[in-house]
Short mmCIF file of C-alpha atoms in Angstrom, two decimals:
data_model
loop_
_atom_site.label_atom_id
_atom_site.label_comp_id
_atom_site.label_asym_id
_atom_site.label_seq_id
_atom_site.Cartn_x
_atom_site.Cartn_y
_atom_site.Cartn_z
CA MET A 1 25.64 -9.18 -17.24
CA PRO A 2 21.87 -9.43 -17.95
CA THR A 3 19.52 -9.14 -14.99
CA LEU A 4 18.30 -12.75 -15.10
CA LEU A 5 21.86 -14.05 -14.95
CA LYS A 6 22.57 -11.79 -11.98
CA VAL A 7 19.55 -13.28 -10.22
CA LYS A 8 20.64 -16.81 -11.15
CA GLU A 9 24.17 -16.17 -9.88
CA GLY A 10 22.83 -14.70 -6.63
CA GLU A 11 24.14 -11.19 -7.36
CA LEU A 12 20.57 -9.83 -7.36
CA THR A 13 17.35 -10.96 -5.73
CA ILE A 14 13.86 -10.70 -7.21
CA GLU A 15 13.24 -8.00 -4.61
CA ASP A 16 16.25 -6.06 -5.93
CA VAL A 17 14.87 -6.22 -9.47
CA ILE A 18 11.43 -5.06 -8.34
CA SER A 19 12.81 -2.19 -6.26
CA GLU A 20 14.97 -1.03 -9.19
CA THR A 21 12.01 -1.18 -11.58
CA TYR A 22 9.17 0.13 -9.42
CA SER A 23 8.74 2.83 -6.84
CA PHE A 24 6.26 2.52 -4.02
CA GLN A 25 6.25 6.22 -3.14
CA ASN A 26 2.62 6.75 -4.12
CA LEU A 27 -0.52 4.77 -4.85
CA ASP A 28 -0.23 5.23 -8.64
CA GLN A 29 3.22 3.65 -8.68
CA MET A 30 2.14 0.86 -6.33
CA ASN A 31 -0.87 0.23 -8.54
CA LYS A 32 1.36 -0.06 -11.62
CA ALA A 33 3.48 -2.75 -9.94
CA PHE A 34 0.47 -4.71 -8.65
CA ARG A 35 -1.25 -4.57 -12.06
CA GLU A 36 1.82 -5.70 -13.99
CA TRP A 37 2.93 -8.44 -11.59
CA LEU A 38 -0.33 -9.67 -10.05
CA ASN A 39 -3.11 -8.32 -12.29
CA ILE A 40 -4.56 -6.50 -9.27
CA ASP A 41 -5.90 -2.95 -9.56
CA LEU A 42 -5.33 -1.44 -6.12
CA LYS A 43 -7.02 1.83 -7.01
CA SER A 44 -10.30 0.08 -7.82
CA ILE A 45 -10.10 -1.83 -4.53
CA PHE A 46 -9.52 1.34 -2.51
CA PHE A 47 -11.85 3.68 -4.41
CA LYS A 48 -14.52 3.32 -1.74
CA ARG A 49 -16.00 5.64 0.82
CA LYS A 50 -15.39 4.37 4.33
CA ARG A 51 -15.87 5.70 7.82
CA ILE A 52 -12.37 6.36 9.08
CA GLY A 53 -12.15 7.93 12.49
CA HIS A 54 -14.94 10.47 12.79
CA GLN A 55 -15.42 11.11 9.09
CA ILE A 56 -16.33 9.37 5.87
CA SER A 57 -13.74 9.65 3.12
CA PHE A 58 -12.36 7.76 0.16
CA LEU A 59 -9.99 5.05 1.32
CA GLU A 60 -7.76 5.77 -1.68
CA ASP A 61 -7.25 9.37 -0.51
CA ARG A 62 -6.44 8.32 3.04
CA ILE A 63 -3.90 5.75 1.83
CA GLN A 64 -2.18 8.37 -0.30
CA GLU A 65 -2.05 10.76 2.67
CA ILE A 66 -0.51 8.05 4.86
CA ILE A 67 2.11 7.23 2.21
CA GLN A 68 3.05 10.91 1.96
CA TYR A 69 3.17 11.26 5.76
CA ARG A 70 5.44 8.20 6.00
CA HIS A 71 7.64 9.58 3.19
CA GLY A 72 8.07 12.86 5.07
CA VAL A 73 8.96 11.10 8.32
CA VAL A 74 11.40 8.63 6.76
CA HIS A 75 13.17 10.91 4.29
CA ARG A 76 12.96 14.35 5.89
CA PHE A 77 12.19 13.56 9.54
CA GLU A 78 9.05 15.69 9.25
CA LEU A 79 6.76 15.04 12.16
CA ASP A 80 3.30 16.55 12.23
CA ARG A 81 3.26 17.79 15.80
CA SER A 82 -0.35 18.91 15.40
CA LEU A 83 -1.47 15.30 14.88
CA THR A 84 -3.54 14.27 17.88
CA LYS A 85 -4.15 10.87 19.41
CA ASP A 86 -7.43 10.75 17.45
CA GLY A 87 -5.46 11.57 14.29
CA TYR A 88 -3.11 8.65 14.85
CA ILE A 89 -6.06 6.37 15.59
CA ALA A 90 -7.67 7.52 12.32
CA ILE A 91 -4.45 6.56 10.49
CA LEU A 92 -4.56 3.11 12.09
CA ASP A 93 -8.26 2.81 11.20
CA ALA A 94 -7.45 3.63 7.56
CA ILE A 95 -4.68 1.03 7.48
CA GLU A 96 -7.00 -1.57 9.01
CA ALA A 97 -9.78 -0.74 6.52
CA SER A 98 -7.29 -0.98 3.63
CA ILE A 99 -6.08 -4.39 4.74
CA LYS A 100 -9.67 -5.63 5.11
CA GLU A 101 -10.61 -4.37 1.63
CA PHE A 102 -7.54 -6.00 0.10
CA LEU A 103 -8.21 -9.32 1.84
CA ASN A 104 -11.88 -9.21 0.79
CA TYR A 105 -10.77 -8.63 -2.79
CA LEU A 106 -8.37 -11.59 -2.68
CA GLU A 107 -11.05 -13.84 -1.19
CA MET A 108 -13.51 -12.93 -3.93
CA LYS A 109 -11.01 -13.06 -6.80
CA TYR A 110 -9.50 -16.41 -5.84
CA GLN A 111 -12.54 -17.95 -4.10
CA ILE A 112 -10.55 -18.55 -0.93
CA THR A 113 -11.03 -17.87 2.74
CA ILE A 114 -8.35 -15.96 4.59
CA GLU A 115 -8.34 -16.52 8.33
CA ARG A 116 -8.74 -13.33 10.32
CA MET A 117 -7.17 -12.80 13.73
#
């Protein structure tokens, strides 16, 4: 049965179709999905130098490192025992900076205001 009919009949969801078609295991694959579905280039949004923790680095690189770290934890139960409290805070800072950059992009692209908490 074709995919659209499976969605119509409730055998598949849109999320199922997306997860079968795209992988979100790295930024390149995420970028492909966002470009094709939403016309959003994540790499251009995140190709910025930002202060994250105690250093300045490209947000894109930090995101990729976080994705790989998460992949290791989820799929191989690899925990970086050398990661300090400051290291975890730097990860959270990178995630926060990424969200802010993405929201700023959406506000500019669509001329909207997104309420911040």
